[in-house]
XYZ file of N, CA and C in Angstrom:
552
model
N 34.440 2.311 20.232
C 35.600 2.126 19.197
C 36.671 1.399 19.945
N 37.361 0.418 19.398
C 38.543 -0.233 20.019
C 39.617 0.400 19.385
N 40.599 0.826 20.119
C 41.914 1.427 19.646
C 42.998 0.263 19.630
N 43.630 0.059 18.554
C 44.684 -1.081 18.600
C 45.880 -0.508 19.428
N 46.494 -1.346 20.130
C 47.567 -0.968 20.967
C 48.836 -1.550 20.309
N 49.836 -0.698 20.167
C 51.028 -1.159 19.484
C 51.714 -2.451 20.147
N 52.309 -3.278 19.269
C 52.860 -4.472 19.820
C 53.631 -4.426 21.056
N 54.563 -3.314 21.184
C 55.498 -3.259 22.353
C 54.639 -3.218 23.699
N 53.425 -2.996 23.716
C 52.709 -2.795 24.925
C 52.006 -4.143 25.285
N 52.210 -5.165 24.417
C 51.556 -6.543 24.881
C 52.317 -7.187 26.055
N 51.764 -8.101 26.518
C 52.396 -8.750 27.806
C 53.898 -9.247 27.478
N 54.291 -9.478 26.234
C 55.661 -9.985 25.868
C 55.952 -9.191 24.532
N 57.252 -8.759 24.373
C 57.722 -8.215 23.177
C 59.181 -8.586 22.915
N 59.464 -8.478 21.708
C 60.854 -8.831 21.250
C 61.749 -7.503 21.356
N 62.963 -7.626 22.000
C 63.794 -6.558 22.141
C 64.679 -6.466 20.805
N 64.812 -5.359 20.145
C 65.469 -5.334 18.945
C 67.008 -5.492 18.849
N 67.477 -5.041 20.046
C 69.002 -5.021 20.142
C 69.470 -6.340 20.695
N 68.747 -6.991 21.610
C 69.199 -8.213 22.166
C 68.451 -9.459 21.644
N 67.396 -9.178 20.710
C 66.589 -10.291 20.253
C 66.190 -11.328 21.241
N 65.785 -10.843 22.328
C 65.272 -11.574 23.636
C 63.872 -11.183 23.799
N 63.039 -12.079 24.472
C 61.781 -11.757 24.806
C 61.769 -11.030 26.294
N 61.214 -9.898 26.273
C 61.078 -9.181 27.602
C 59.576 -9.384 28.096
N 59.523 -9.504 29.417
C 58.296 -9.804 29.963
C 57.776 -8.562 30.675
N 56.446 -8.206 30.460
C 55.815 -7.104 31.175
C 54.810 -7.597 32.190
N 55.251 -7.950 33.354
C 54.416 -8.611 34.353
C 53.945 -7.454 35.215
N 52.707 -7.434 35.604
C 52.039 -6.439 36.413
C 52.074 -5.041 35.864
N 51.894 -5.003 34.526
C 51.886 -3.676 33.893
C 50.503 -3.681 33.116
N 50.063 -2.558 32.828
C 48.929 -2.487 31.967
C 49.040 -1.146 31.131
N 48.589 -1.321 29.893
C 48.823 -0.186 28.897
C 47.844 1.102 29.256
N 48.340 2.311 29.209
C 47.611 3.483 29.434
C 47.904 4.444 28.425
N 46.784 5.115 27.762
C 47.043 5.952 26.687
C 47.182 7.443 27.279
N 48.195 8.084 26.911
C 48.467 9.496 27.377
C 48.500 10.363 26.089
N 48.416 11.564 26.243
C 48.446 12.512 25.113
C 49.727 12.211 24.245
N 50.876 11.833 24.867
C 52.069 11.562 24.032
C 52.070 10.149 23.483
N 51.215 9.336 23.730
C 51.268 7.951 23.192
C 50.756 6.934 24.277
N 51.430 5.774 24.296
C 51.007 4.688 25.145
C 51.996 4.591 26.252
N 51.749 4.330 27.394
C 52.733 3.888 28.512
C 52.497 2.664 29.143
N 53.364 2.041 29.663
C 53.095 0.864 30.485
C 53.217 1.204 31.950
N 51.995 1.101 32.715
C 51.888 1.574 34.101
C 51.913 0.320 34.909
N 52.864 0.429 36.050
C 52.931 -0.831 36.787
C 51.780 -0.946 37.769
N 51.441 -2.253 38.136
C 50.446 -2.523 39.039
C 50.965 -3.058 40.305
N 50.270 -3.026 41.509
C 50.881 -3.670 42.632
C 51.021 -5.308 42.403
N 51.994 -5.755 42.880
C 52.127 -7.273 42.753
C 51.759 -7.961 44.008
N 52.320 -9.050 44.277
C 52.065 -9.789 45.516
C 52.908 -9.246 46.555
N 52.283 -9.230 47.809
C 53.049 -8.847 49.014
C 53.062 -9.929 49.973
N 54.131 -10.132 50.635
C 54.153 -11.040 51.720
C 53.493 -10.595 52.898
N 52.367 -11.260 53.324
C 51.639 -10.711 54.460
C 51.964 -11.640 55.640
N 52.542 -12.752 55.618
C 52.865 -13.583 56.825
C 53.808 -14.548 56.430
N 54.580 -15.066 57.424
C 55.494 -16.135 57.245
C 55.302 -16.937 58.503
N 54.853 -18.222 58.339
C 54.700 -19.148 59.546
C 56.059 -19.631 59.886
N 56.365 -19.747 61.169
C 57.706 -19.944 61.691
C 58.096 -21.444 61.792
N 57.298 -22.452 61.374
C 57.613 -23.724 61.597
C 58.561 -24.384 60.594
N 58.970 -23.509 59.491
C 59.953 -23.984 58.511
C 59.467 -25.228 57.638
N 58.261 -25.283 57.479
C 57.722 -26.395 56.658
C 57.057 -25.699 55.424
N 56.956 -26.466 54.410
C 56.294 -25.889 53.193
C 54.818 -25.713 53.323
N 54.388 -24.669 52.780
C 52.945 -24.403 52.753
C 52.239 -25.279 51.890
N 51.283 -26.126 52.322
C 50.659 -27.085 51.605
C 49.252 -26.445 51.049
N 48.768 -25.323 51.562
C 47.624 -24.760 51.056
C 47.036 -23.729 52.101
N 46.329 -22.861 51.667
C 45.644 -21.825 52.443
C 44.358 -21.665 52.013
N 43.392 -21.270 52.874
C 42.000 -21.142 52.657
C 41.312 -20.039 53.479
N 40.553 -19.163 52.845
C 39.703 -18.099 53.507
C 38.284 -18.668 53.564
N 37.908 -18.640 54.697
C 36.342 -19.173 55.053
C 35.403 -18.161 54.557
N 34.138 -18.483 54.458
C 33.068 -17.579 54.035
C 32.934 -16.421 55.078
N 33.497 -16.572 56.295
C 33.391 -15.398 57.271
C 34.703 -14.712 57.470
N 35.594 -15.035 56.522
C 36.854 -14.225 56.373
C 38.005 -14.710 57.269
N 37.839 -15.955 57.962
C 39.013 -16.506 58.669
C 39.957 -17.216 57.710
N 41.225 -17.044 57.832
C 42.254 -17.601 56.931
C 42.934 -18.716 57.819
N 42.861 -19.876 57.182
C 43.672 -21.024 57.604
C 44.986 -21.330 56.637
N 45.997 -21.773 57.311
C 47.099 -22.348 56.280
C 47.593 -23.648 56.928
N 47.888 -24.624 56.016
C 48.388 -25.903 56.302
C 50.003 -25.760 55.984
N 50.812 -25.901 56.992
C 52.127 -25.932 56.755
C 52.730 -27.160 57.322
N 53.256 -28.070 56.499
C 53.612 -29.443 56.918
C 52.469 -30.211 57.532
N 52.627 -30.520 58.853
C 51.582 -31.208 59.427
C 50.777 -30.420 60.447
N 50.935 -29.028 60.254
C 50.316 -28.049 61.270
C 49.362 -27.182 60.454
N 48.251 -26.925 61.156
C 47.212 -26.044 60.568
C 47.251 -24.722 61.546
N 47.326 -23.667 60.903
C 47.264 -22.275 61.579
C 46.174 -21.492 61.216
N 45.621 -20.739 62.176
C 44.768 -19.644 61.786
C 45.524 -18.499 61.747
N 45.430 -17.693 60.483
C 46.335 -16.521 60.264
C 45.435 -15.236 60.362
N 45.858 -14.320 61.430
C 45.067 -13.093 61.458
C 45.603 -12.042 60.518
N 44.882 -11.046 60.331
C 45.271 -9.935 59.348
C 46.323 -9.094 60.077
N 46.688 -9.390 61.237
C 47.805 -8.701 61.877
C 49.081 -9.532 61.877
N 49.159 -10.639 60.997
C 50.280 -11.455 60.990
C 50.532 -12.299 62.165
N 49.435 -12.558 62.901
C 49.720 -13.427 64.171
C 49.164 -14.742 63.739
N 50.037 -15.821 64.036
C 49.717 -17.243 63.618
C 49.350 -17.883 64.878
N 48.137 -18.657 64.851
C 47.577 -19.433 65.904
C 47.552 -20.833 65.579
N 48.312 -21.728 66.303
C 48.403 -23.089 65.977
C 47.006 -23.701 66.279
N 46.303 -24.229 65.284
C 44.995 -25.018 65.597
C 45.221 -26.343 65.895
N 46.061 -27.211 65.109
C 46.252 -28.561 65.379
C 47.023 -29.262 64.248
N 46.993 -30.448 64.238
C 47.804 -31.230 63.242
C 46.994 -32.024 62.319
N 47.502 -32.312 61.114
C 46.955 -33.015 60.161
C 48.025 -34.047 59.501
N 47.675 -35.038 58.780
C 48.644 -35.905 58.216
C 49.228 -35.078 57.020
N 50.487 -35.656 56.592
C 51.136 -35.039 55.442
C 51.667 -36.195 54.677
N 50.802 -36.793 53.856
C 51.193 -38.010 52.990
C 51.840 -37.518 51.715
N 53.028 -37.911 51.388
C 53.752 -37.598 50.216
C 52.878 -37.545 49.024
N 52.867 -36.430 48.279
C 52.117 -36.377 46.998
C 50.753 -36.149 47.186
N 50.132 -36.041 48.432
C 48.723 -35.681 48.437
C 48.360 -34.176 48.409
N 47.257 -33.963 47.889
C 46.844 -32.607 47.789
C 45.945 -32.254 49.017
N 45.655 -31.116 49.245
C 44.762 -30.623 50.432
C 43.551 -29.894 49.663
N 42.412 -30.173 50.294
C 41.188 -29.565 49.793
C 40.553 -29.025 51.008
N 39.738 -27.788 50.876
C 39.023 -27.071 51.935
C 37.681 -26.725 51.542
N 36.824 -26.751 52.459
C 35.425 -26.230 52.246
C 34.850 -25.723 53.589
N 33.906 -24.764 53.546
C 33.396 -24.449 54.959
C 31.973 -23.995 54.689
N 31.175 -23.923 55.936
C 29.802 -23.508 55.944
C 29.701 -22.320 56.853
N 30.782 -21.682 57.265
C 30.717 -20.620 58.291
C 30.980 -21.102 59.719
N 30.405 -22.303 60.019
C 30.583 -22.797 61.362
C 31.620 -23.798 61.413
N 31.816 -24.634 60.341
C 32.847 -25.594 60.291
C 33.599 -25.403 58.957
N 35.002 -25.830 59.058
C 35.806 -25.687 57.946
C 36.425 -27.188 57.866
N 36.103 -27.808 56.695
C 36.516 -29.211 56.558
C 37.718 -29.255 55.667
N 38.748 -30.018 56.057
C 39.935 -30.228 55.409
C 40.229 -31.661 55.036
N 40.487 -31.960 53.769
C 40.661 -33.324 53.349
C 42.065 -33.465 52.746
N 42.870 -34.309 53.273
C 44.241 -34.520 52.729
C 44.690 -35.978 53.061
N 45.351 -36.604 52.171
C 45.944 -37.927 52.357
C 44.918 -38.968 52.718
N 43.605 -38.827 52.142
C 42.673 -39.855 52.599
C 41.849 -39.608 53.830
N 42.229 -38.566 54.597
C 41.578 -38.308 55.901
C 41.035 -36.948 55.906
N 39.937 -36.884 56.692
C 39.069 -35.703 56.843
C 39.298 -35.087 58.194
N 39.275 -33.768 58.263
C 39.398 -33.088 59.536
C 38.333 -31.992 59.501
N 37.889 -31.554 60.661
C 36.873 -30.655 60.954
C 37.486 -29.532 61.894
N 37.483 -28.174 61.439
C 37.814 -27.196 62.246
C 36.570 -26.532 62.716
N 36.350 -26.460 63.934
C 35.167 -25.583 64.559
C 35.659 -24.195 64.593
N 35.200 -23.342 63.644
C 35.695 -21.965 63.475
C 35.579 -21.078 64.826
N 34.529 -21.239 65.514
C 34.252 -20.266 66.708
C 35.369 -20.785 67.785
N 35.480 -22.036 67.953
C 36.423 -22.542 68.980
C 37.846 -22.657 68.513
N 38.103 -22.540 67.202
C 39.460 -22.711 66.755
C 40.086 -23.959 67.130
N 39.277 -25.138 67.040
C 39.805 -26.408 67.327
C 39.811 -27.267 66.042
N 40.488 -28.291 65.996
C 40.516 -29.260 64.888
C 40.395 -30.650 65.325
N 39.648 -31.500 64.734
C 39.385 -32.830 64.968
C 39.448 -33.705 63.772
N 39.836 -35.004 64.023
C 39.912 -35.902 62.895
C 38.447 -36.550 62.735
N 37.971 -36.746 61.560
C 36.695 -37.468 61.390
C 37.025 -38.859 61.497
N 36.367 -39.452 62.603
C 36.604 -40.830 62.872
C 35.296 -41.707 62.579
N 34.355 -41.219 61.987
C 33.138 -41.973 61.593
C 33.551 -43.040 60.627
N 33.240 -44.233 60.916
C 33.586 -45.407 60.198
C 32.973 -45.349 58.668
N 32.059 -44.634 58.533
C 31.434 -44.403 57.228
C 32.085 -43.260 56.331
N 33.002 -42.637 56.960
C 33.721 -41.560 56.091
C 34.409 -42.309 55.029
N 34.327 -41.767 53.764
C 34.866 -42.617 52.632
C 36.464 -42.630 52.714
N 36.945 -43.902 52.509
C 38.399 -44.165 52.349
C 38.888 -43.489 51.186
N 40.102 -42.988 51.284
C 40.822 -42.391 50.261
C 40.090 -41.014 49.701
N 39.562 -40.219 50.635
C 38.883 -39.117 50.267
C 40.013 -38.225 49.694
N 39.676 -37.354 48.646
C 40.700 -36.391 48.073
C 40.248 -35.067 47.881
N 38.878 -34.743 47.828
C 38.443 -33.419 47.624
C 37.179 -33.162 48.539
N 36.882 -31.996 48.744
C 35.649 -31.633 49.591
C 35.147 -30.314 49.034
N 33.754 -30.171 49.005
C 33.156 -28.898 48.787
C 31.959 -28.929 49.744
N 31.185 -27.725 49.668
C 30.085 -27.551 50.432
C 28.875 -27.037 49.594
N 27.717 -27.675 49.734
C 26.598 -27.112 48.990
C 25.221 -27.472 49.670
N 24.379 -26.560 49.776
C 23.073 -26.893 50.438
C 22.981 -27.545 51.791
N 23.951 -27.257 52.713
C 24.006 -27.761 53.959
C 24.821 -29.114 54.076
N 25.320 -29.497 52.965
C 26.125 -30.804 52.996
C 27.577 -30.557 52.538
N 28.395 -31.335 53.261
C 29.756 -31.430 52.818
C 29.950 -32.637 51.844
N 30.510 -32.436 50.697
C 30.506 -33.430 49.776
C 31.961 -33.739 49.447
N 32.270 -35.095 49.504
C 33.590 -35.572 49.407
C 33.649 -36.529 48.118
N 34.685 -36.361 47.373
C 34.950 -37.341 46.379
C 36.143 -38.193 46.835
N 36.280 -39.454 46.350
C 37.321 -40.246 46.784
C 37.931 -41.108 45.614
N 39.184 -41.401 45.709
C 39.817 -42.229 44.797
C 39.222 -43.706 44.874
N 38.353 -43.958 44.022
C 37.623 -45.249 44.005
C 37.704 -45.926 42.782
N 38.770 -45.711 42.134
C 39.006 -46.454 40.798
C 38.274 -45.654 39.733
N 37.478 -46.361 38.950
C 36.776 -45.715 37.912
C 35.250 -45.499 38.226
N 34.920 -45.589 39.381
C 33.519 -45.480 39.704
C 32.967 -44.115 39.827
N 33.823 -43.110 40.103
C 33.391 -41.688 40.120
C 32.394 -41.407 41.366
N 32.580 -41.934 42.468
C 31.592 -41.793 43.435
C 31.919 -40.585 44.418
N 30.813 -39.903 44.881
C 30.983 -38.875 45.750
C 29.944 -39.067 46.928
N 30.374 -38.508 48.177
C 29.609 -38.853 49.438
C 29.183 -37.569 50.100
N 28.071 -37.692 50.743
C 27.398 -36.603 51.420
C 27.449 -36.797 52.964
N 27.796 -35.728 53.701
C 27.733 -35.831 55.187
C 26.349 -35.532 55.556
N 25.992 -35.675 56.892
C 24.759 -35.381 57.416
C 24.482 -33.822 57.224
N 23.380 -33.358 57.350
C 22.981 -32.008 57.097
C 23.693 -31.148 58.094
N 24.585 -30.239 57.674
C 25.270 -29.363 58.609
C 26.164 -29.964 59.515
N 26.640 -31.261 59.417
C 27.436 -31.807 60.276
C 28.474 -32.675 59.578
N 29.763 -32.130 59.389
C 30.709 -32.830 58.743
C 31.437 -33.967 59.497
N 30.992 -34.213 60.690
C 31.531 -35.354 61.506
C 30.608 -36.623 61.289
N 29.483 -36.461 60.785
C 28.500 -37.532 60.635
C 28.285 -37.877 59.191
N 28.587 -39.283 58.748
C 28.490 -39.727 57.561
C 27.833 -41.100 57.569
N 26.737 -41.015 56.575
C 25.887 -42.317 56.589
C 26.382 -43.140 55.330
N 26.336 -44.439 55.370
C 27.032 -45.230 54.409
C 26.121 -45.214 53.039
N 24.921 -44.855 53.127
C 23.997 -44.862 51.771
C 23.996 -43.600 51.219
N 24.561 -42.578 51.669
C 24.545 -41.103 51.073
C 25.635 -40.882 50.114
N 25.629 -41.545 49.029
C 26.632 -41.403 48.077
C 25.926 -41.474 46.669
N 26.629 -41.119 45.574
C 26.146 -41.117 44.327
C 27.348 -41.433 43.404
N 26.972 -41.832 42.128
C 28.001 -42.138 41.221
C 27.842 -41.205 39.904
N 28.818 -40.564 39.553
C 28.879 -39.592 38.476
C 28.404 -40.538 37.164
N 27.568 -39.977 36.414
C 27.192 -40.724 35.283
C 27.862 -40.255 34.046
N 27.910 -41.224 33.005
C 28.580 -40.870 31.735
C 27.865 -39.750 30.968
N 26.499 -39.846 31.028
C 25.778 -38.815 30.248
C 24.482 -38.659 31.210
N 24.020 -37.425 31.221
C 22.861 -37.043 31.956
C 21.600 -37.552 31.241
N 20.447 -37.675 31.986
C 19.209 -37.863 31.360
C 18.814 -36.802 30.458
N 18.156 -37.173 29.199
C 17.747 -36.087 28.360
C 16.256 -35.979 28.474
């Protein structure tokens, strides 16, 4: 049986005296013998602060639990003790997004049309210099042993595959184009 919850326990409610909207963030309704109460939930907690005074562009947790953060042009490995280890540098093109993917051995980063590979065990980063790496790469994902990169290629909707389990190796003919409609 679903019990209706009074309106005042919804995520937002109107205050009768001030006629303003009140926000109930990180609260959940709990029924007690005396009625309903809003019980607080834990919110976000600052776990670390990288000391290079640059904006955080993105963070990523690999499949084996390693956490990386891109701050400005620097990439850091963040430990659960709040210790930051500088891994290396990446480009910071104005307005570019950052995309991450990993296979447990390598973590690939794509930003500003450039690809980078972090070797997780060694905690080193290298720029992908393969001439066949797609120009204007903007996103990366990992599936079935391949790093898959999409690129800003106009209206063609192309995506590219790395060599099997090797994000540094790209073959010029391993790409596909997204179709308008699938085969029926």
